[in-house]
Tab-separated table of C-alpha atoms in Angstrom:
chain	number	residue	atom	x	y	z
U	26	UNK	CA	-17.018	43.903	-1.217
U	27	UNK	CA	-20.157	41.680	-2.401
U	28	UNK	CA	-17.426	39.517	-3.898
U	29	UNK	CA	-15.841	38.947	-0.774
U	30	UNK	CA	-19.175	38.372	1.225
U	31	UNK	CA	-20.100	35.956	-1.621
U	32	UNK	CA	-16.625	34.094	-1.401
U	33	UNK	CA	-16.875	34.131	2.514
U	34	UNK	CA	-20.534	32.571	2.516
U	35	UNK	CA	-19.277	30.054	0.010
U	36	UNK	CA	-16.532	29.184	2.494
U	37	UNK	CA	-18.700	28.893	5.552
U	38	UNK	CA	-21.420	26.567	3.354
U	39	UNK	CA	-18.158	24.176	2.519
U	40	UNK	CA	-16.991	24.107	6.199
U	41	UNK	CA	-20.555	23.526	7.328
U	42	UNK	CA	-20.775	20.627	4.787
U	43	UNK	CA	-17.753	19.036	5.909
U	44	UNK	CA	-18.650	19.415	9.440
U	45	UNK	CA	-21.786	17.656	8.922
U	46	UNK	CA	-20.300	15.040	6.754
U	47	UNK	CA	-17.690	14.261	9.096
U	48	UNK	CA	-20.029	14.440	12.172
U	49	UNK	CA	-22.315	12.081	10.283
U	50	UNK	CA	-19.519	9.812	9.910
U	51	UNK	CA	-18.419	9.696	13.251
U	52	UNK	CA	-21.653	9.018	14.521
U	53	UNK	CA	-22.123	6.078	11.918
U	54	UNK	CA	-18.915	4.248	13.077
U	55	UNK	CA	-20.063	4.851	16.771
U	56	UNK	CA	-23.408	3.529	16.534
U	57	UNK	CA	-22.210	0.551	14.445
U	58	UNK	CA	-19.444	-0.153	17.256
U	59	UNK	CA	-20.341	-3.154	19.438
U	60	UNK	CA	-18.304	-5.674	21.239
U	61	UNK	CA	-19.165	-9.608	21.163
U	62	UNK	CA	-19.996	-10.712	24.470
U	63	UNK	CA	-17.705	-12.804	26.737
U	64	UNK	CA	-18.364	-16.788	27.263
U	65	UNK	CA	-20.070	-16.851	23.939
U	66	UNK	CA	-20.722	-20.496	22.761
U	67	UNK	CA	-19.734	-21.187	19.306
U	68	UNK	CA	-21.187	-23.851	16.941
U	69	UNK	CA	-19.234	-26.553	15.279
U	70	UNK	CA	-19.450	-27.078	11.771
U	71	UNK	CA	-19.335	-30.795	10.398
U	72	UNK	CA	-18.941	-31.976	13.922
U	73	UNK	CA	-21.098	-35.303	13.350
U	74	UNK	CA	-18.519	-36.178	10.419
U	75	UNK	CA	-15.953	-36.965	13.147
U	76	UNK	CA	-16.379	-39.975	15.539
U	77	UNK	CA	-12.791	-40.614	16.537
U	78	UNK	CA	-11.565	-39.131	20.141
U	79	UNK	CA	-8.212	-37.805	21.166
U	80	UNK	CA	-5.943	-40.625	22.763
U	81	UNK	CA	-3.447	-40.325	25.549
U	82	UNK	CA	-0.074	-41.415	24.412
U	83	UNK	CA	-0.759	-41.119	20.591
U	84	UNK	CA	1.398	-38.494	18.769
U	85	UNK	CA	-0.540	-35.708	17.076
U	86	UNK	CA	0.367	-32.765	14.819
U	87	UNK	CA	-0.999	-29.314	15.262
U	88	UNK	CA	-0.349	-26.241	12.976
U	89	UNK	CA	-1.088	-22.675	13.269
U	90	UNK	CA	-1.088	-20.129	10.294
U	91	UNK	CA	-2.294	-16.365	9.863
U	92	UNK	CA	-3.507	-15.954	6.280
U	93	UNK	CA	-3.617	-12.337	6.486
U	94	UNK	CA	-7.040	-12.102	4.913
U	95	UNK	CA	-5.194	-13.417	1.714
U	96	UNK	CA	-3.788	-10.010	0.533
U	97	UNK	CA	-0.264	-10.411	1.488
U	98	UNK	CA	1.391	-11.284	-1.721
U	99	UNK	CA	5.067	-10.737	-1.706
U	100	UNK	CA	4.550	-7.317	-3.253
U	101	UNK	CA	2.001	-6.321	-0.491
U	102	UNK	CA	3.031	-3.653	1.820
U	103	UNK	CA	0.290	-2.479	4.671
U	104	UNK	CA	-0.696	1.127	5.021
U	105	UNK	CA	-0.422	0.965	8.616
U	106	UNK	CA	2.999	-0.179	9.204
U	107	UNK	CA	6.123	1.860	9.001
U	108	UNK	CA	9.722	0.872	9.520
U	109	UNK	CA	13.418	2.152	9.447
U	110	UNK	CA	16.194	0.755	7.663
U	111	UNK	CA	19.565	0.476	9.397
U	112	UNK	CA	20.883	3.509	7.455
U	113	UNK	CA	18.182	5.567	8.865
U	114	UNK	CA	15.612	5.374	5.894
U	115	UNK	CA	12.153	5.322	7.118
U	116	UNK	CA	9.191	3.645	5.183
U	117	UNK	CA	5.738	3.207	5.248
U	118	UNK	CA	3.445	0.511	3.433
U	119	UNK	CA	1.036	1.649	0.928
U	120	UNK	CA	-1.784	-1.092	0.324
U	121	UNK	CA	-5.060	-1.273	2.453
U	122	UNK	CA	-6.549	-4.156	0.659
U	123	UNK	CA	-5.945	-6.857	-1.722
U	124	UNK	CA	-4.669	-5.901	-5.399
U	125	UNK	CA	-7.575	-7.893	-6.749
U	126	UNK	CA	-10.007	-10.869	-6.467
U	127	UNK	CA	-7.313	-13.434	-8.395
U	128	UNK	CA	-4.729	-12.330	-5.906
U	129	UNK	CA	-6.956	-13.394	-2.835
U	130	UNK	CA	-8.069	-16.553	-4.358
U	131	UNK	CA	-4.402	-17.279	-5.049
U	132	UNK	CA	-3.191	-16.622	-1.734
U	133	UNK	CA	-6.484	-18.782	-0.420
U	134	UNK	CA	-5.871	-21.868	-2.617
U	135	UNK	CA	-2.087	-21.912	-1.831
U	136	UNK	CA	-2.249	-21.279	1.766
U	137	UNK	CA	-4.888	-24.110	2.395
U	138	UNK	CA	-2.726	-26.331	-0.127
U	139	UNK	CA	0.114	-25.908	2.026
U	140	UNK	CA	-1.694	-26.494	5.395
U	141	UNK	CA	-3.341	-29.796	3.792
U	142	UNK	CA	-0.015	-31.022	2.653
U	143	UNK	CA	1.203	-30.946	6.398
U	144	UNK	CA	-1.447	-33.858	7.290
U	145	UNK	CA	-2.074	-31.951	10.658
U	146	UNK	CA	-4.680	-33.327	13.053
U	147	UNK	CA	-5.655	-30.010	14.252
U	148	UNK	CA	-5.098	-26.610	12.479
U	149	UNK	CA	-5.501	-23.082	13.703
U	150	UNK	CA	-5.684	-20.066	11.178
U	151	UNK	CA	-6.225	-16.319	11.941
U	152	UNK	CA	-7.360	-13.372	9.919
U	153	UNK	CA	-9.995	-15.494	7.754
U	154	UNK	CA	-12.329	-13.022	6.166
U	155	UNK	CA	-15.800	-14.165	5.553
U	156	UNK	CA	-16.942	-10.851	3.795
U	157	UNK	CA	-14.391	-7.960	3.672
U	158	UNK	CA	-14.021	-5.192	0.914
U	159	UNK	CA	-10.370	-5.641	1.586
U	160	UNK	CA	-10.235	-9.168	0.485
U	161	UNK	CA	-13.059	-8.446	-2.622
U	162	UNK	CA	-15.783	-10.430	-0.698
U	163	UNK	CA	-14.214	-13.487	-1.155
U	164	UNK	CA	-15.433	-16.264	1.555
U	165	UNK	CA	-12.396	-17.793	3.075
U	166	UNK	CA	-14.063	-19.412	5.605
U	167	UNK	CA	-16.579	-21.448	3.544
U	168	UNK	CA	-13.404	-22.542	1.578
U	169	UNK	CA	-11.731	-23.711	4.328
U	170	UNK	CA	-14.580	-25.643	5.581
U	171	UNK	CA	-15.321	-27.033	2.091
U	172	UNK	CA	-11.704	-28.373	2.033
U	173	UNK	CA	-11.694	-29.968	5.210
U	174	UNK	CA	-15.560	-31.418	5.138
U	175	UNK	CA	-14.477	-34.462	7.248
U	176	UNK	CA	-13.194	-32.355	10.197
U	177	UNK	CA	-14.897	-30.413	12.683
U	178	UNK	CA	-14.502	-26.649	12.177
U	179	UNK	CA	-14.986	-23.741	14.862
U	180	UNK	CA	-15.314	-20.082	13.778
U	181	UNK	CA	-14.871	-17.217	15.965
U	182	UNK	CA	-15.568	-13.727	14.873
U	183	UNK	CA	-13.203	-11.131	15.960
U	184	UNK	CA	-13.111	-8.361	13.320
U	185	UNK	CA	-16.379	-6.568	12.543
U	186	UNK	CA	-16.268	-2.844	11.247
U	187	UNK	CA	-18.204	-0.166	9.823
U	188	UNK	CA	-16.905	0.869	6.826
U	189	UNK	CA	-13.421	2.432	7.543
U	190	UNK	CA	-12.848	5.481	5.024
U	191	UNK	CA	-9.178	5.286	5.522
U	192	UNK	CA	-6.736	5.840	3.769
U	193	UNK	CA	-8.868	8.283	1.601
U	194	UNK	CA	-7.034	6.969	-1.645
U	195	UNK	CA	-8.206	3.665	-1.024
U	196	UNK	CA	-10.565	3.037	1.907
U	197	UNK	CA	-9.838	-0.405	3.920
U	198	UNK	CA	-13.761	-0.652	3.921
U	199	UNK	CA	-16.331	-2.979	5.970
U	200	UNK	CA	-15.113	-6.273	7.035
U	201	UNK	CA	-16.233	-9.460	8.786
U	202	UNK	CA	-13.328	-11.997	9.822
U	203	UNK	CA	-12.354	-14.226	12.756
U	204	UNK	CA	-10.398	-16.845	13.607
U	205	UNK	CA	-10.773	-20.759	12.775
U	206	UNK	CA	-10.020	-24.197	14.125
U	207	UNK	CA	-9.974	-27.204	12.535
U	208	UNK	CA	-9.797	-30.687	13.965
U	209	UNK	CA	-10.021	-34.088	12.743
U	210	UNK	CA	-11.077	-35.505	16.182
U	211	UNK	CA	-14.250	-35.073	17.962
U	212	UNK	CA	-14.880	-31.853	19.479
U	213	UNK	CA	-17.885	-31.402	21.900
U	214	UNK	CA	-18.164	-27.726	22.324
U	215	UNK	CA	-16.556	-24.470	21.842
U	216	UNK	CA	-16.814	-20.955	23.404
U	217	UNK	CA	-15.371	-17.691	22.482
U	218	UNK	CA	-13.907	-15.495	25.188
U	219	UNK	CA	-13.264	-12.093	24.708
U	220	UNK	CA	-10.025	-10.202	25.214
U	221	UNK	CA	-9.370	-7.135	26.851
U	222	UNK	CA	-8.800	-4.506	24.013
U	223	UNK	CA	-7.586	-0.492	23.975
U	224	UNK	CA	-11.245	1.193	24.499
U	225	UNK	CA	-9.858	4.726	23.860
U	226	UNK	CA	-11.180	6.705	21.267
U	227	UNK	CA	-11.065	6.629	18.349
U	228	UNK	CA	-8.623	3.144	18.541
U	229	UNK	CA	-11.547	1.084	19.595
U	230	UNK	CA	-13.516	1.794	16.478
U	231	UNK	CA	-10.515	0.491	14.104
U	232	UNK	CA	-8.995	-2.373	16.131
U	233	UNK	CA	-10.116	-5.588	16.017
U	234	UNK	CA	-12.767	-7.331	18.890
U	235	UNK	CA	-9.982	-9.537	20.005
U	236	UNK	CA	-10.600	-12.770	21.274
U	237	UNK	CA	-9.638	-16.509	21.654
U	238	UNK	CA	-11.723	-19.637	21.277
U	239	UNK	CA	-11.575	-22.608	23.214
U	240	UNK	CA	-12.567	-26.095	21.543
U	241	UNK	CA	-12.892	-29.004	24.172
U	242	UNK	CA	-11.995	-32.269	22.342
U	243	UNK	CA	-13.109	-35.285	24.663
U	244	UNK	CA	-10.346	-38.008	25.715
U	245	UNK	CA	-10.987	-41.453	24.708
U	246	UNK	CA	-11.609	-43.510	28.131
U	247	UNK	CA	-11.546	-40.303	30.222
U	248	UNK	CA	-14.042	-37.530	31.579
U	249	UNK	CA	-10.985	-34.974	30.873
U	250	UNK	CA	-10.691	-32.829	27.669
U	251	UNK	CA	-7.718	-31.489	25.415
U	252	UNK	CA	-8.474	-27.737	25.116
U	253	UNK	CA	-7.383	-26.282	21.734
U	254	UNK	CA	-6.965	-22.425	22.460
U	255	UNK	CA	-6.594	-20.384	19.225
U	256	UNK	CA	-4.989	-17.197	20.162
U	257	UNK	CA	-4.664	-13.767	18.001
U	258	UNK	CA	-3.558	-11.232	20.534
U	259	UNK	CA	-3.117	-7.346	20.092
U	260	UNK	CA	-0.188	-5.487	18.320
U	261	UNK	CA	0.673	-1.743	18.464
U	262	UNK	CA	0.308	-1.780	22.270
U	263	UNK	CA	2.217	1.294	23.226
U	264	UNK	CA	3.391	0.703	26.644
U	265	UNK	CA	2.223	-2.880	26.917
U	266	UNK	CA	-0.845	-2.256	29.251
U	267	UNK	CA	-3.089	-4.397	26.840
U	268	UNK	CA	-0.191	-7.082	26.269
U	269	UNK	CA	-0.462	-7.503	29.927
U	270	UNK	CA	-4.173	-7.427	30.645
U	271	UNK	CA	-4.490	-10.072	27.609
U	272	UNK	CA	-1.712	-12.159	28.821
U	273	UNK	CA	-3.149	-12.161	32.417
U	274	UNK	CA	-6.676	-13.402	31.246
U	275	UNK	CA	-4.971	-16.076	29.064
U	276	UNK	CA	-3.003	-17.186	31.845
U	277	UNK	CA	-6.174	-17.312	34.292
U	278	UNK	CA	-8.225	-19.339	31.788
U	279	UNK	CA	-5.391	-21.905	30.900
U	280	UNK	CA	-4.836	-22.509	34.553
U	281	UNK	CA	-8.447	-22.890	35.423
U	282	UNK	CA	-8.329	-25.834	32.838
U	283	UNK	CA	-5.499	-27.417	33.817
U	284	UNK	CA	-6.759	-27.524	37.435
U	285	UNK	CA	-9.655	-29.424	36.241
U	286	UNK	CA	-7.113	-32.210	34.808
U	287	UNK	CA	-7.679	-30.708	31.054
U	288	UNK	CA	-4.907	-30.910	28.664
U	289	UNK	CA	-4.014	-27.243	27.340
U	290	UNK	CA	-2.485	-26.269	23.987
U	291	UNK	CA	-2.777	-22.480	23.027
U	292	UNK	CA	-1.574	-21.340	19.708
U	293	UNK	CA	-1.636	-18.764	17.069
U	294	UNK	CA	-0.193	-15.345	16.164
U	295	UNK	CA	0.966	-14.064	19.663
U	296	UNK	CA	2.085	-10.692	17.652
U	297	UNK	CA	4.953	-10.546	19.842
U	298	UNK	CA	8.362	-12.730	19.723
U	299	UNK	CA	7.678	-16.018	21.341
U	300	UNK	CA	10.936	-17.409	20.810
U	301	UNK	CA	13.868	-14.921	21.667
U	302	UNK	CA	14.326	-14.983	17.867
U	303	UNK	CA	15.052	-11.155	17.582
U	304	UNK	CA	18.323	-10.672	15.376
U	305	UNK	CA	18.321	-14.425	14.394
U	306	UNK	CA	17.472	-13.779	10.761
U	307	UNK	CA	19.403	-11.495	8.458
U	308	UNK	CA	17.768	-8.143	7.857
U	309	UNK	CA	18.585	-4.637	6.639
U	310	UNK	CA	16.132	-3.035	8.779
U	311	UNK	CA	15.863	-1.872	12.567
U	312	UNK	CA	13.498	-3.889	14.884
U	313	UNK	CA	10.086	-2.416	14.746
U	314	UNK	CA	8.709	-0.808	17.691
U	315	UNK	CA	5.760	-2.948	18.193
U	316	UNK	CA	7.671	-6.047	18.756
U	317	UNK	CA	8.405	-7.182	22.323
U	318	UNK	CA	9.553	-10.558	23.618
U	319	UNK	CA	7.373	-13.025	25.445
U	320	UNK	CA	9.101	-15.571	27.710
U	321	UNK	CA	8.117	-18.431	29.999
U	322	UNK	CA	8.431	-16.038	32.547
U	323	UNK	CA	5.234	-14.379	31.444
U	324	UNK	CA	3.191	-17.693	31.743
U	325	UNK	CA	1.295	-19.122	34.492
U	326	UNK	CA	2.987	-22.013	36.412
U	327	UNK	CA	2.972	-25.337	34.872
U	328	UNK	CA	3.030	-23.461	30.981
U	329	UNK	CA	5.949	-22.889	28.455
U	330	UNK	CA	6.337	-21.631	24.806
U	331	UNK	CA	6.679	-24.286	22.340
U	332	UNK	CA	7.856	-22.486	19.383
U	333	UNK	CA	10.715	-23.039	16.711
U	334	UNK	CA	13.336	-20.822	15.136
U	335	UNK	CA	14.161	-22.553	11.905
U	336	UNK	CA	12.512	-20.173	10.042
U	337	UNK	CA	10.622	-16.680	10.845
U	338	UNK	CA	7.135	-16.900	10.765
U	339	UNK	CA	6.455	-13.297	10.286
U	340	UNK	CA	7.767	-10.456	8.006
U	341	UNK	CA	7.481	-6.639	8.328
U	342	UNK	CA	5.273	-5.192	5.910
U	343	UNK	CA	6.336	-1.780	5.663
U	344	UNK	CA	8.007	-2.699	2.364
U	345	UNK	CA	7.126	-5.515	-0.186
U	346	UNK	CA	9.127	-8.782	0.773
U	347	UNK	CA	12.518	-8.940	-0.055
U	348	UNK	CA	14.320	-12.080	1.136
U	349	UNK	CA	16.923	-11.074	3.783
U	350	UNK	CA	15.785	-7.439	3.739
U	351	UNK	CA	12.659	-7.107	5.645
U	352	UNK	CA	12.645	-7.803	9.336
U	353	UNK	CA	11.433	-11.180	10.528
U	354	UNK	CA	10.797	-12.825	13.606
U	355	UNK	CA	8.606	-15.714	15.143
U	356	UNK	CA	5.221	-14.427	16.250
U	357	UNK	CA	3.552	-17.882	15.829
U	358	UNK	CA	3.797	-21.015	17.771
U	359	UNK	CA	2.433	-22.532	20.902
U	360	UNK	CA	1.818	-22.701	24.860
U	361	UNK	CA	1.345	-26.246	26.331
U	362	UNK	CA	0.704	-27.410	29.727
U	363	UNK	CA	2.712	-29.630	31.529
U	364	UNK	CA	0.626	-32.551	30.780
U	365	UNK	CA	1.908	-32.202	27.264
U	366	UNK	CA	4.831	-33.610	25.818
U	367	UNK	CA	6.346	-31.543	22.985
U	368	UNK	CA	7.935	-34.036	20.374
U	369	UNK	CA	9.031	-31.595	17.871
U	370	UNK	CA	8.569	-28.030	16.494
U	371	UNK	CA	8.961	-26.919	13.150
U	372	UNK	CA	8.009	-23.690	11.296
U	373	UNK	CA	7.211	-23.871	7.486
U	374	UNK	CA	9.261	-21.994	4.981
U	375	UNK	CA	6.710	-20.822	2.492
U	376	UNK	CA	8.782	-17.616	1.855
U	377	UNK	CA	5.764	-15.533	2.716
U	378	UNK	CA	4.636	-16.794	-0.573
U	379	UNK	CA	0.772	-16.325	0.328
U	380	UNK	CA	0.429	-14.362	3.776
U	381	UNK	CA	2.944	-12.006	5.725
U	382	UNK	CA	2.991	-15.139	8.190
U	383	UNK	CA	4.855	-18.834	7.641
U	384	UNK	CA	2.968	-21.677	9.233
U	385	UNK	CA	4.197	-23.029	12.587
U	386	UNK	CA	3.670	-27.098	13.533
U	387	UNK	CA	3.973	-28.720	16.634
U	388	UNK	CA	4.010	-32.764	17.086
U	389	UNK	CA	3.109	-33.606	20.744
U	390	UNK	CA	1.406	-36.180	22.889
U	391	UNK	CA	-0.482	-35.979	25.834
U	392	UNK	CA	0.991	-37.525	29.033
């Protein structure tokens, strides 16, 4: 009988310790949680190094590239993603962070080199880590700034987490990351706008602090601006409520800028099909549940999507990359106002070598 009492007492102690540990961790995550205020003014690095202004009628090129915190080599699959083959076989990704620091550095140098070769005037980047366990603390923002020293650079934080102790065998850890806008033309000001996000428990503690940034570029001989809006909207939005709220806010902001006479280009990772590209690319997998199609009907009057379909811009990460096997789709591209003339759109085929995304580009003029 005394043995049973000892076992029971030991079990109670273990349970009590677990409750304290779990409760303490939940409290820690909750205390660490915060959202960055809306309409937050952003600083412009290297702004004084750029003197030329945007000119009406001149041709420019813009690119956008989600670099996936430089973890997504072709052999990388992400633990939060799951999918299904056409034959019904179900799969789930396994990785929570980059394999090692060399992988991060290889992907970072490769991604930035690929963008530099495009010789774009304006560049959007998403999922840029400043300091993250998942990317072995490589400062990707600093590297981008160092490689575009003669360009204005705007950074907006959209991911700041407590230490995420999941998955238990290889925790995602603590992260500070954001979106970056680079311009070889003069930038006068920039602002961070906070997107609506899922505020439910526990989702709000693990999702990004979603936002978009607006960089205002003065136009030569005019009191108007080219508004460059860097966007990274939510994925995994069951029911589409957050998607609708985010698009409504983006439409409202774009419309207000257009009514002021400004020129508007919004670009980035929309996390939904923006080019009617579902089914265009060879795959052995079913369409994932998170893929939703956005069309011009989802945009405010006077705006349209500008996206290419020559190459997919995003691969599924439920399995490592195998050409023609993973589900692929176009999630990356641009929205333009009716006073912006689109000359060409092209997606750059890097075969997902440095990220789970490929870059998208657009050549345009201001009317």
